[in-house]
Amino acid sequence: MLRRIKEKVLAGERVSKDEALELFEIEDIFFLGDLASHVAEKKNGKNVFFIRNRHINPTNICINRCRFCAFSRSKGEEGAFELTIDEIIKKLQPSRYTSDVSRLTPYREVHIVGGLHPDWPFEYYLNMLSMIKKNFPELHIKAFTAVEIDYMSRISCLSLGETLLALKRHGLELIPGGGAEIFDDKIRSRLCPEKISGERWLEVMETAHRLGIKTNATMLYGHIENYKHRVDHLLKLRDLQDRTGGFQAFIPLSYHPKGNEIGGSYSSGIDDLKTISVSRVVLDNFDHITAYWIMLGEKISQLSLIFGADDLSGTVIEERITHSAGALSAESMTPEQFIYLIRMAGKVPTERDSFYRQVKSEKL
Ligand code: V47
Ligand code: SF4
């Protein structure tokens, strides 16, 4: 059976649901690594991408309070925060760059995600986008998960399409992949009963794709789900991608167990590598698989590059979501560190913009 799967993948054929499950059940991770590397190299050669970006969380106040989330707070609770638009603009100023090389080249992307604030009107988010564009016209804005976009559509009483078009008009260029978690209804109702369904998440993404907005996709793994739930999740993403082609990258998110109601343990390095490899093989219509180093740690992320990943996400600078839940990684990485990690894995460091266009940078 494994030989048959290998032959199929080498011939460029798609693996079935049962075969995807079988891949997850394989103990020989080197077999998976070889197969995934074949697919990755066919798509991206030896290139491994990274971007100079900065994460910003406008607020951690959230009405959903997902049971795995250690970042969110209720209004008035200790540790709750709300940023003003001025504070967001200040965080994007060049004076805050950390490495010598970063000082020469500004951020290329801002990644904005936060809680579902009970009082902020839709106009606050639109104003945030406009002010960022006004102050930093060159900066690409990747903002708001499908969960936040659904919420904005509800508070503004606009349709999903109208909400997305308003965000786009004010400067939104790309949508991050968060909030997907695990699509299975039963698991989802135990993890995050208040969150939109998996179906609605897919509907938001489909609407965005049809309006010409590219998005990413994620999957939160290593908590209470099993391999069948992961396969089901991946196949739903693959189906949507067949219909729209609007996903850029898939980012498996490794569950962190601290400070939340679900608890449990960190995923193992073997499971992390396996999940990267199986995703690379199953999602044959995705161009990029991202090893999000904030969650995987610097060293497992580097190993992921020989297990099918072709992207390391970005410099990040400030990270609160995973660090609230016990992340063991640093909060930021310099371009020099990316280059070192990628070269030592035998790959070619490739600095990119938000749309995976290669960019030339000073000194590198
Ligand atoms: O949506 C929350 C997850 C996501 C925990 O699209 C947790 O470019 C692990 O989506 N353990 C936010 N994960 C991060 C995210 C992301 C990151 C980098 C790049 C992109 C992109 C997207 O983090 C949330 C949720 O799924 N999360 N709590 C936790 N305890
Ligand atoms: Fe709110 Fe997102 Fe945390 Fe859920 S994961 S509680 S939606 S911030």
Short mmCIF file of C-alpha atoms and ligand atoms in Angstrom, two decimals:
data_model
loop_
_atom_site.label_atom_id
_atom_site.label_comp_id
_atom_site.label_asym_id
_atom_site.label_seq_id
_atom_site.Cartn_x
_atom_site.Cartn_y
_atom_site.Cartn_z
CA MET A 1 0.00 0.00 0.00
CA LEU A 2 2.81 2.45 0.89
CA ARG A 3 4.55 1.63 -2.37
CA ARG A 4 1.33 2.38 -4.21
CA ILE A 5 1.02 5.76 -2.43
CA LYS A 6 4.63 6.58 -3.27
CA GLU A 7 4.11 5.70 -6.94
CA LYS A 8 1.02 7.88 -7.05
CA VAL A 9 2.73 10.88 -5.48
CA LEU A 10 5.78 10.57 -7.73
CA ALA A 11 3.45 10.41 -10.74
CA GLY A 12 1.76 13.62 -9.57
CA GLU A 13 -1.50 11.87 -8.66
CA ARG A 14 -3.69 12.91 -5.75
CA VAL A 15 -3.90 10.79 -2.58
CA SER A 16 -7.33 9.63 -1.38
CA LYS A 17 -8.87 10.07 2.06
CA ASP A 18 -7.85 6.54 3.15
CA GLU A 19 -4.34 7.06 1.84
CA ALA A 20 -4.04 10.37 3.71
CA LEU A 21 -5.03 8.57 6.91
CA GLU A 22 -2.50 5.87 6.21
CA LEU A 23 0.21 8.51 5.81
CA PHE A 24 -0.56 9.87 9.27
CA GLU A 25 -0.34 6.36 10.69
CA ILE A 26 3.12 5.63 9.24
CA GLU A 27 5.91 5.42 11.82
CA ASP A 28 8.73 5.86 9.30
CA ILE A 29 8.95 9.64 9.20
CA PHE A 30 11.89 9.50 6.77
CA PHE A 31 9.58 7.93 4.20
CA LEU A 32 7.18 10.85 4.73
CA GLY A 33 10.01 13.38 4.60
CA ASP A 34 11.25 12.03 1.25
CA LEU A 35 7.80 12.05 -0.26
CA ALA A 36 6.98 15.54 1.01
CA SER A 37 10.35 16.91 -0.09
CA HIS A 38 9.68 15.59 -3.57
CA VAL A 39 6.41 17.53 -3.72
CA ALA A 40 7.95 20.66 -2.14
CA GLU A 41 10.87 20.73 -4.58
CA LYS A 42 8.60 20.20 -7.56
CA LYS A 43 6.69 23.31 -6.52
CA ASN A 44 9.38 25.62 -5.15
CA GLY A 45 12.74 24.09 -6.00
CA LYS A 46 15.16 24.62 -3.11
CA ASN A 47 13.70 28.02 -2.25
CA VAL A 48 12.61 28.64 1.32
CA PHE A 49 10.75 31.88 1.91
CA PHE A 50 10.60 34.37 4.77
CA ILE A 51 9.22 37.90 5.14
CA ARG A 52 10.00 40.96 7.24
CA ASN A 53 6.71 41.34 9.03
CA ARG A 54 5.28 42.54 12.29
CA HIS A 55 2.36 41.08 14.19
CA ILE A 56 -0.08 43.41 15.92
CA ASN A 57 -2.97 42.38 18.18
CA PRO A 58 -5.27 45.40 18.58
CA THR A 59 -7.07 43.85 21.57
CA ASN A 60 -7.28 40.62 23.55
CA ILE A 61 -10.82 41.36 24.71
CA CYS A 62 -12.98 38.70 23.12
CA ILE A 63 -16.57 37.60 23.52
CA ASN A 64 -15.79 34.07 22.31
CA ARG A 65 -13.37 32.90 25.02
CA CYS A 66 -12.35 29.70 23.19
CA ARG A 67 -11.29 27.03 25.68
CA PHE A 68 -7.81 26.58 24.15
CA CYS A 69 -7.04 30.30 24.02
CA ALA A 70 -4.84 31.73 26.78
CA PHE A 71 -4.57 35.11 25.06
CA SER A 72 -8.16 36.37 25.40
CA ARG A 73 -9.72 38.22 28.32
CA SER A 74 -13.19 39.49 29.11
CA LYS A 75 -13.80 43.22 29.34
CA GLY A 76 -12.63 44.58 32.70
CA GLU A 77 -10.62 41.45 33.53
CA GLU A 78 -7.02 41.81 34.65
CA GLY A 79 -4.63 41.72 31.68
CA ALA A 80 -7.22 42.95 29.15
CA PHE A 81 -5.82 45.50 26.68
CA GLU A 82 -7.03 47.70 23.83
CA LEU A 83 -4.69 49.56 21.48
CA THR A 84 -5.53 52.93 20.02
CA ILE A 85 -4.85 53.51 16.33
CA ASP A 86 -2.00 55.87 17.32
CA GLU A 87 -0.41 53.09 19.37
CA ILE A 88 -0.68 50.73 16.39
CA ILE A 89 0.97 53.30 14.10
CA LYS A 90 3.79 53.78 16.64
CA LYS A 91 4.46 50.05 16.74
CA LEU A 92 5.00 50.12 12.97
CA GLN A 93 7.62 52.91 13.11
CA PRO A 94 11.10 51.96 11.86
CA SER A 95 12.73 52.98 15.17
CA ARG A 96 11.45 49.76 16.68
CA TYR A 97 13.35 47.47 14.29
CA THR A 98 15.64 45.09 16.04
CA SER A 99 18.52 44.05 13.76
CA ASP A 100 21.01 46.07 11.70
CA VAL A 101 19.71 44.66 8.44
CA SER A 102 16.09 45.27 9.44
CA ARG A 103 16.91 48.91 10.03
CA LEU A 104 17.77 49.27 6.33
CA THR A 105 14.61 47.67 4.95
CA PRO A 106 11.21 48.46 6.44
CA TYR A 107 8.59 45.86 7.26
CA ARG A 108 6.89 44.56 4.16
CA GLU A 109 3.78 43.27 5.89
CA VAL A 110 1.72 43.86 9.01
CA HIS A 111 -0.27 40.90 10.33
CA ILE A 112 -3.25 42.05 12.43
CA VAL A 113 -5.48 39.71 14.43
CA GLY A 114 -7.30 40.14 17.71
CA GLY A 115 -10.31 39.34 19.85
CA LEU A 116 -13.97 40.04 19.07
CA HIS A 117 -14.37 43.28 21.01
CA PRO A 118 -17.88 43.78 22.41
CA ASP A 119 -17.97 47.57 21.78
CA TRP A 120 -15.74 48.50 18.83
CA PRO A 121 -17.79 49.48 15.77
CA PHE A 122 -16.90 48.31 12.26
CA GLU A 123 -15.67 51.86 11.50
CA TYR A 124 -12.85 51.38 14.03
CA TYR A 125 -11.39 48.57 11.94
CA LEU A 126 -11.84 50.51 8.69
CA ASN A 127 -10.18 53.55 10.23
CA MET A 128 -7.31 51.37 11.48
CA LEU A 129 -6.66 50.11 7.94
CA SER A 130 -6.89 53.58 6.37
CA MET A 131 -4.52 55.13 8.92
CA ILE A 132 -1.95 52.36 8.42
CA LYS A 133 -2.10 52.82 4.63
CA LYS A 134 -1.85 56.60 5.00
CA ASN A 135 1.26 56.35 7.20
CA PHE A 136 2.88 53.38 5.43
CA PRO A 137 1.65 53.26 1.81
CA GLU A 138 4.12 50.51 0.85
CA LEU A 139 3.22 48.16 3.69
CA HIS A 140 1.02 45.18 2.80
CA ILE A 141 -1.83 44.60 5.24
CA LYS A 142 -2.76 41.01 6.10
CA ALA A 143 -5.58 41.36 8.56
CA PHE A 144 -8.46 39.78 10.46
CA THR A 145 -9.29 36.10 10.62
CA ALA A 146 -12.46 34.72 9.05
CA VAL A 147 -13.88 34.71 12.60
CA GLU A 148 -13.33 38.46 12.95
CA ILE A 149 -14.69 39.12 9.47
CA ASP A 150 -17.87 37.18 10.23
CA TYR A 151 -18.20 39.23 13.45
CA MET A 152 -17.71 42.52 11.56
CA SER A 153 -20.40 41.51 9.11
CA ARG A 154 -22.77 40.90 12.04
CA ILE A 155 -22.02 44.17 13.89
CA SER A 156 -22.22 46.23 10.70
CA CYS A 157 -25.35 44.47 9.39
CA LEU A 158 -23.61 44.12 6.02
CA SER A 159 -23.39 40.95 3.96
CA LEU A 160 -20.11 39.06 3.98
CA GLY A 161 -19.32 40.34 0.49
CA GLU A 162 -20.06 43.96 1.44
CA THR A 163 -17.96 43.66 4.60
CA LEU A 164 -15.01 42.25 2.69
CA LEU A 165 -15.27 44.89 -0.04
CA ALA A 166 -15.30 47.68 2.56
CA LEU A 167 -12.21 46.21 4.23
CA LYS A 168 -10.50 45.89 0.85
CA ARG A 169 -11.33 49.50 -0.09
CA HIS A 170 -9.72 50.65 3.16
CA GLY A 171 -6.47 48.76 2.56
CA LEU A 172 -6.87 45.08 3.47
CA GLU A 173 -4.91 42.99 0.95
CA LEU A 174 -4.69 39.53 2.42
CA ILE A 175 -6.48 37.47 5.07
CA PRO A 176 -4.57 35.30 7.55
CA GLY A 177 -5.57 31.69 8.10
CA GLY A 178 -6.43 31.71 11.82
CA GLY A 179 -9.68 30.57 13.38
CA ALA A 180 -9.95 27.37 11.31
CA GLU A 181 -8.92 25.21 14.30
CA ILE A 182 -10.45 21.79 13.46
CA PHE A 183 -13.56 21.78 11.28
CA ASP A 184 -15.20 18.71 12.86
CA ASP A 185 -18.36 19.94 14.68
CA LYS A 186 -17.99 17.72 17.75
CA ILE A 187 -14.35 18.58 18.41
CA ARG A 188 -15.04 22.21 17.64
CA SER A 189 -17.90 22.39 20.13
CA ARG A 190 -15.55 21.13 22.86
CA LEU A 191 -12.72 23.48 21.89
CA CYS A 192 -14.55 26.66 21.04
CA PRO A 193 -18.35 26.44 21.42
CA GLU A 194 -18.90 30.15 20.68
CA LYS A 195 -16.80 30.27 17.52
CA ILE A 196 -18.28 30.20 13.99
CA SER A 197 -18.62 26.72 12.50
CA GLY A 198 -16.06 25.21 10.18
CA GLU A 199 -18.59 25.58 7.37
CA ARG A 200 -18.92 29.31 8.00
CA TRP A 201 -15.11 29.69 8.14
CA LEU A 202 -14.93 28.08 4.69
CA GLU A 203 -17.76 30.32 3.44
CA VAL A 204 -15.91 33.48 4.54
CA MET A 205 -12.78 32.28 2.75
CA GLU A 206 -14.69 31.33 -0.39
CA THR A 207 -16.33 34.77 -0.49
CA ALA A 208 -12.94 36.46 -0.06
CA HIS A 209 -11.40 34.36 -2.84
CA ARG A 210 -14.28 35.21 -5.19
CA LEU A 211 -13.62 38.91 -4.52
CA GLY A 212 -9.96 38.47 -5.44
CA ILE A 213 -8.61 38.47 -1.88
CA LYS A 214 -6.02 35.77 -1.23
CA THR A 215 -5.99 34.05 2.15
CA ASN A 216 -4.03 31.51 4.14
CA ALA A 217 -5.41 28.46 5.92
CA THR A 218 -4.47 26.88 9.26
CA MET A 219 -5.22 23.76 11.30
CA LEU A 220 -4.79 23.58 15.07
CA TYR A 221 -3.55 20.06 15.91
CA GLY A 222 -2.25 18.12 18.90
CA HIS A 223 -5.11 18.70 21.37
CA ILE A 224 -8.18 16.39 21.51
CA GLU A 225 -8.51 15.58 17.82
CA ASN A 226 -7.38 12.41 16.07
CA TYR A 227 -5.87 11.73 12.64
CA LYS A 228 -9.32 11.30 11.05
CA HIS A 229 -10.26 14.83 12.07
CA ARG A 230 -7.02 16.15 10.58
CA VAL A 231 -7.61 14.35 7.30
CA ASP A 232 -11.19 15.62 7.12
CA HIS A 233 -9.90 19.16 7.73
CA LEU A 234 -7.22 18.91 5.04
CA LEU A 235 -9.65 17.50 2.48
CA LYS A 236 -12.14 20.33 3.06
CA LEU A 237 -9.36 22.83 2.40
CA ARG A 238 -8.26 20.91 -0.70
CA ASP A 239 -11.84 20.91 -2.04
CA LEU A 240 -12.23 24.66 -1.59
CA GLN A 241 -8.83 25.29 -3.15
CA ASP A 242 -9.93 23.22 -6.19
CA ARG A 243 -12.91 25.54 -6.59
CA THR A 244 -11.24 28.94 -5.97
CA GLY A 245 -7.43 28.68 -6.00
CA GLY A 246 -7.47 31.50 -3.43
CA PHE A 247 -5.30 29.96 -0.69
CA GLN A 248 -1.64 30.91 -0.67
CA ALA A 249 -0.19 28.94 2.22
CA PHE A 250 -1.23 26.23 4.66
CA ILE A 251 0.06 26.67 8.21
CA PRO A 252 -0.32 23.78 10.67
CA LEU A 253 -0.54 25.28 14.19
CA SER A 254 0.87 23.15 16.95
CA TYR A 255 -1.30 23.27 20.08
CA HIS A 256 0.16 24.93 23.21
CA PRO A 257 -1.34 23.73 26.51
CA LYS A 258 -0.54 26.42 29.11
CA GLY A 259 -2.94 28.88 30.74
CA ASN A 260 -6.10 27.58 29.07
CA GLU A 261 -9.03 25.33 30.02
CA ILE A 262 -8.12 22.41 27.75
CA GLY A 263 -4.62 21.77 29.15
CA GLY A 264 -2.84 18.58 28.05
CA SER A 265 0.66 18.50 26.59
CA TYR A 266 2.76 20.03 23.82
CA SER A 267 2.79 18.13 20.54
CA SER A 268 5.89 16.01 19.94
CA GLY A 269 8.56 16.96 17.40
CA ILE A 270 7.75 13.78 15.48
CA ASP A 271 4.08 14.74 15.25
CA ASP A 272 5.07 18.25 14.10
CA LEU A 273 7.26 16.90 11.28
CA LYS A 274 4.68 14.27 10.32
CA THR A 275 1.93 16.90 10.13
CA ILE A 276 4.05 19.13 7.91
CA SER A 277 4.89 16.20 5.59
CA VAL A 278 1.38 14.79 5.32
CA SER A 279 -0.04 18.27 4.70
CA ARG A 280 2.50 18.83 1.92
CA VAL A 281 1.50 15.57 0.22
CA VAL A 282 -2.27 15.86 0.70
CA LEU A 283 -2.60 19.56 -0.20
CA ASP A 284 -1.30 19.08 -3.72
CA ASN A 285 -3.06 22.27 -4.86
CA PHE A 286 -1.41 24.57 -2.26
CA ASP A 287 1.78 26.30 -3.37
CA HIS A 288 3.20 26.78 0.11
CA ILE A 289 3.42 24.97 3.45
CA THR A 290 4.56 27.20 6.28
CA ALA A 291 6.53 26.07 9.32
CA TYR A 292 5.42 28.71 11.83
CA TRP A 293 8.59 28.90 13.93
CA ILE A 294 6.86 30.73 16.78
CA MET A 295 4.86 27.56 17.50
CA LEU A 296 7.30 24.88 16.31
CA GLY A 297 10.42 26.45 17.78
CA GLU A 298 13.44 27.44 15.74
CA LYS A 299 14.99 23.96 15.50
CA ILE A 300 11.92 21.90 14.56
CA SER A 301 11.10 24.61 12.00
CA GLN A 302 14.52 24.18 10.47
CA LEU A 303 14.01 20.40 10.31
CA SER A 304 10.59 20.99 8.72
CA LEU A 305 12.46 22.31 5.68
CA ILE A 306 13.58 18.76 4.88
CA PHE A 307 10.07 17.44 5.66
CA GLY A 308 8.13 19.46 3.08
CA ALA A 309 7.89 23.05 4.35
CA ASP A 310 9.05 25.83 2.01
CA ASP A 311 8.21 28.90 4.11
CA LEU A 312 9.21 30.06 7.58
CA SER A 313 6.68 32.87 7.96
CA GLY A 314 8.35 36.08 9.18
CA THR A 315 10.23 38.20 11.68
CA VAL A 316 7.02 38.64 13.78
CA ILE A 317 8.66 41.05 16.35
CA GLU A 318 5.90 40.82 18.97
CA GLU A 319 3.82 37.69 19.58
CA ARG A 320 1.17 37.33 22.27
CA ILE A 321 -1.21 34.52 21.26
CA THR A 322 1.18 31.56 21.45
CA HIS A 323 3.37 33.08 24.15
CA SER A 324 0.33 33.39 26.44
CA ALA A 325 -0.15 29.63 25.98
CA GLY A 326 3.45 28.66 26.81
CA ALA A 327 5.45 29.13 23.58
CA LEU A 328 9.11 28.22 24.11
CA SER A 329 10.38 30.18 21.08
CA ALA A 330 11.66 33.76 20.98
CA GLU A 331 9.22 36.49 19.92
CA SER A 332 11.19 37.70 16.93
CA MET A 333 13.73 36.41 14.44
CA THR A 334 16.09 38.54 12.33
CA PRO A 335 16.59 38.10 8.56
CA GLU A 336 20.17 36.99 9.34
CA GLN A 337 18.86 34.17 11.55
CA PHE A 338 16.45 33.01 8.82
CA ILE A 339 19.26 32.95 6.29
CA TYR A 340 21.45 30.90 8.60
CA LEU A 341 18.71 28.34 9.42
CA ILE A 342 17.74 27.95 5.77
CA ARG A 343 21.30 27.62 4.44
CA MET A 344 22.19 25.04 7.09
CA ALA A 345 19.22 22.97 5.86
CA GLY A 346 20.74 22.98 2.35
CA LYS A 347 18.07 25.35 0.96
CA VAL A 348 18.10 28.75 -0.68
CA PRO A 349 16.96 31.67 1.52
CA THR A 350 14.44 33.71 -0.43
CA GLU A 351 13.07 36.92 0.99
CA ARG A 352 9.50 37.52 -0.17
CA ASP A 353 6.64 39.97 -0.03
CA SER A 354 3.10 39.06 1.07
CA PHE A 355 2.33 37.49 -2.32
CA TYR A 356 5.44 35.30 -2.46
CA ARG A 357 7.19 37.59 -4.94
CA GLN A 358 10.91 37.49 -4.34
CA VAL A 359 12.30 40.80 -3.09
CA LYS A 360 15.87 42.01 -3.15
CA SER A 361 17.12 43.30 0.16
CA GLU A 362 20.18 45.28 1.18
CA LYS A 363 23.20 43.41 2.50
CA LEU A 364 21.77 39.90 2.14
O1 V47 B 1 -6.50 31.56 15.28
C1 V47 B 1 -4.85 30.12 19.80
C2 V47 B 1 -4.28 29.71 17.35
C3 V47 B 1 -4.16 31.32 15.80
C4 V47 B 1 -3.60 28.60 20.71
O2 V47 B 1 -2.16 33.17 8.18
C5 V47 B 1 -3.35 28.60 19.34
O3 V47 B 1 -0.20 33.99 7.90
C6 V47 B 1 -1.80 26.93 19.56
O4 V47 B 1 -3.53 31.95 12.80
N1 V47 B 1 -2.02 26.85 20.89
C7 V47 B 1 -3.47 32.63 15.45
N2 V47 B 1 -2.47 27.79 18.77
C8 V47 B 1 -2.19 32.38 14.68
C9 V47 B 1 -2.44 32.27 13.22
C10 V47 B 1 -1.36 32.59 12.25
C11 V47 B 1 -0.06 32.67 12.67
C12 V47 B 1 0.94 32.98 11.74
C13 V47 B 1 0.62 33.22 10.42
C14 V47 B 1 -0.70 33.15 10.03
C15 V47 B 1 -1.05 33.46 8.61
C16 V47 B 1 -1.71 32.82 10.92
O5 V47 B 1 -3.48 30.74 16.88
C17 V47 B 1 -5.57 31.36 16.28
C18 V47 B 1 -5.70 29.98 16.88
O6 V47 B 1 -6.00 29.06 15.88
N3 V47 B 1 -4.16 29.54 18.81
N4 V47 B 1 -4.51 29.54 20.99
C19 V47 B 1 -2.89 27.65 21.50
N5 V47 B 1 -3.12 27.52 22.82
FE1 SF4 B 2 -11.18 35.04 20.76
FE2 SF4 B 2 -9.63 34.09 18.78
FE3 SF4 B 2 -8.96 33.61 21.36
FE4 SF4 B 2 -11.11 32.42 20.29
S1 SF4 B 2 -8.95 32.11 19.62
S2 SF4 B 2 -11.01 33.46 22.28
S3 SF4 B 2 -11.88 33.97 18.89
S4 SF4 B 2 -9.03 35.61 20.36
#
